[in-house]
Coordinates of C-alpha atoms in Angstrom, one line a residue:
X250 CA -51.9 47.2 -79.8
X251 CA -48.5 48.5 -78.6
X252 CA -48.4 52.3 -78.1
X253 CA -46.2 54.6 -76.4
X254 CA -49.0 57.7 -76.9
X255 CA -52.3 57.7 -76.6
X256 CA -54.4 57.8 -80.3
X257 CA -56.9 61.0 -80.4
X258 CA -60.6 59.8 -80.8
X259 CA -60.5 60.7 -84.5
X260 CA -57.7 58.8 -85.2
X261 CA -59.6 55.5 -83.6
X262 CA -62.3 56.3 -85.3
X263 CA -60.5 56.6 -88.5
X264 CA -58.9 52.9 -88.0
X265 CA -62.3 51.5 -86.8
X266 CA -64.2 52.6 -90.1
X267 CA -61.2 52.0 -92.3
X268 CA -60.9 48.0 -90.9
X269 CA -65.0 48.0 -90.5
X270 CA -64.7 49.0 -94.3
X271 CA -67.3 52.0 -93.5
X272 CA -66.1 54.9 -96.1
X273 CA -68.8 57.4 -94.9
X274 CA -67.9 57.1 -91.1
X275 CA -64.1 57.3 -92.6
X276 CA -64.9 60.4 -94.6
X277 CA -66.3 62.0 -91.1
X278 CA -63.0 61.7 -89.7
X279 CA -61.7 64.4 -92.0
X280 CA -62.1 68.3 -92.0
X281 CA -64.0 69.4 -94.9
X282 CA -61.1 70.1 -96.9
X283 CA -58.8 67.3 -95.2
X284 CA -56.4 65.7 -97.5
X285 CA -54.3 62.1 -97.8
X286 CA -50.8 62.0 -98.9
X287 CA -50.4 58.5 -100.3
X288 CA -46.6 58.4 -100.7
X289 CA -46.1 61.9 -102.4
X290 CA -49.6 61.6 -104.3
X291 CA -51.9 64.4 -102.6
X292 CA -55.6 64.1 -102.6
X293 CA -57.4 67.0 -100.8
X294 CA -61.5 67.2 -100.1
X295 CA -64.2 64.5 -99.6
X296 CA -64.7 63.9 -103.1
X297 CA -60.9 63.1 -104.0
X298 CA -60.3 61.2 -101.0
X299 CA -63.3 59.3 -101.6
X300 CA -62.4 58.5 -105.1
X301 CA -58.9 57.3 -103.8
X302 CA -60.0 55.2 -101.1
X303 CA -62.9 53.8 -103.5
X304 CA -60.1 52.5 -105.6
X305 CA -57.2 51.5 -103.1
X306 CA -57.8 51.9 -99.7
X307 CA -61.4 50.9 -98.1
X308 CA -62.7 49.8 -101.7
X309 CA -59.4 47.3 -101.6
X310 CA -60.7 46.1 -98.5
X311 CA -57.9 47.5 -96.3
X312 CA -57.2 46.0 -92.8
X313 CA -54.7 48.0 -90.5
X314 CA -53.4 46.3 -87.9
X315 CA -51.6 48.7 -85.6
X316 CA -48.2 47.9 -84.4
X317 CA -46.6 51.5 -82.7
X318 CA -47.9 54.7 -82.0
X319 CA -45.6 57.7 -81.7
X320 CA -46.0 61.6 -81.2
X321 CA -44.5 63.7 -83.5
X322 CA -42.3 66.9 -82.9
X323 CA -44.2 69.2 -80.4
X324 CA -46.9 66.5 -80.5
X325 CA -48.1 68.4 -83.3
X326 CA -48.8 64.8 -85.0
X327 CA -49.3 61.4 -84.3
X328 CA -47.7 58.7 -85.9
X329 CA -49.0 55.2 -86.3
X330 CA -47.2 52.6 -87.8
X331 CA -49.7 49.6 -89.0
X332 CA -49.5 46.3 -91.1
X333 CA -51.5 47.1 -94.1
X334 CA -53.6 44.0 -95.7
X335 CA -56.0 43.9 -98.0
X336 CA -56.6 43.6 -101.9
X337 CA -53.9 46.4 -102.6
X338 CA -51.1 47.2 -101.2
X339 CA -49.8 45.1 -98.1
X340 CA -47.1 45.3 -95.6
X341 CA -45.9 48.2 -93.1
X342 CA -46.6 51.8 -93.6
X343 CA -46.5 54.8 -91.5
X344 CA -49.7 57.1 -91.0
X345 CA -48.9 60.4 -89.9
X346 CA -52.0 62.2 -88.6
X347 CA -52.6 66.2 -88.4
X348 CA -55.3 66.6 -86.4
X349 CA -57.0 69.8 -86.0
X350 CA -60.3 70.7 -84.1
X351 CA -60.9 67.1 -83.5
X352 CA -60.8 66.3 -87.0
X353 CA -58.0 64.8 -89.4
X354 CA -56.8 67.8 -91.7
X355 CA -54.3 65.3 -93.0
X356 CA -53.0 62.0 -93.0
X357 CA -49.6 61.3 -94.8
X358 CA -48.8 57.8 -95.6
X359 CA -45.1 56.8 -96.1
X360 CA -43.2 53.6 -95.8

């Protein structure tokens, strides 16, 4: 994977769990009130994030092939460009991770 910025360990764990289709391990990467912003639709907390993932992410057998990594302004966020595959959306997407105290508080998915 070409990278300009090293990934925080929790982001590596997020990507590994998603590619392994391991929902429980994937959810453990989030803070208790962690959220997913899926192209403007925001889901907060483990129950809502799990329901979304079951229907549209891990449940759709997502694959994430990281092609680029960059730090956000002031290194507050890390953005991963990935080629998404699986039984749902297929194509490139940006995943911007906000990490707090070693866990993901927000992942924003955009074009």
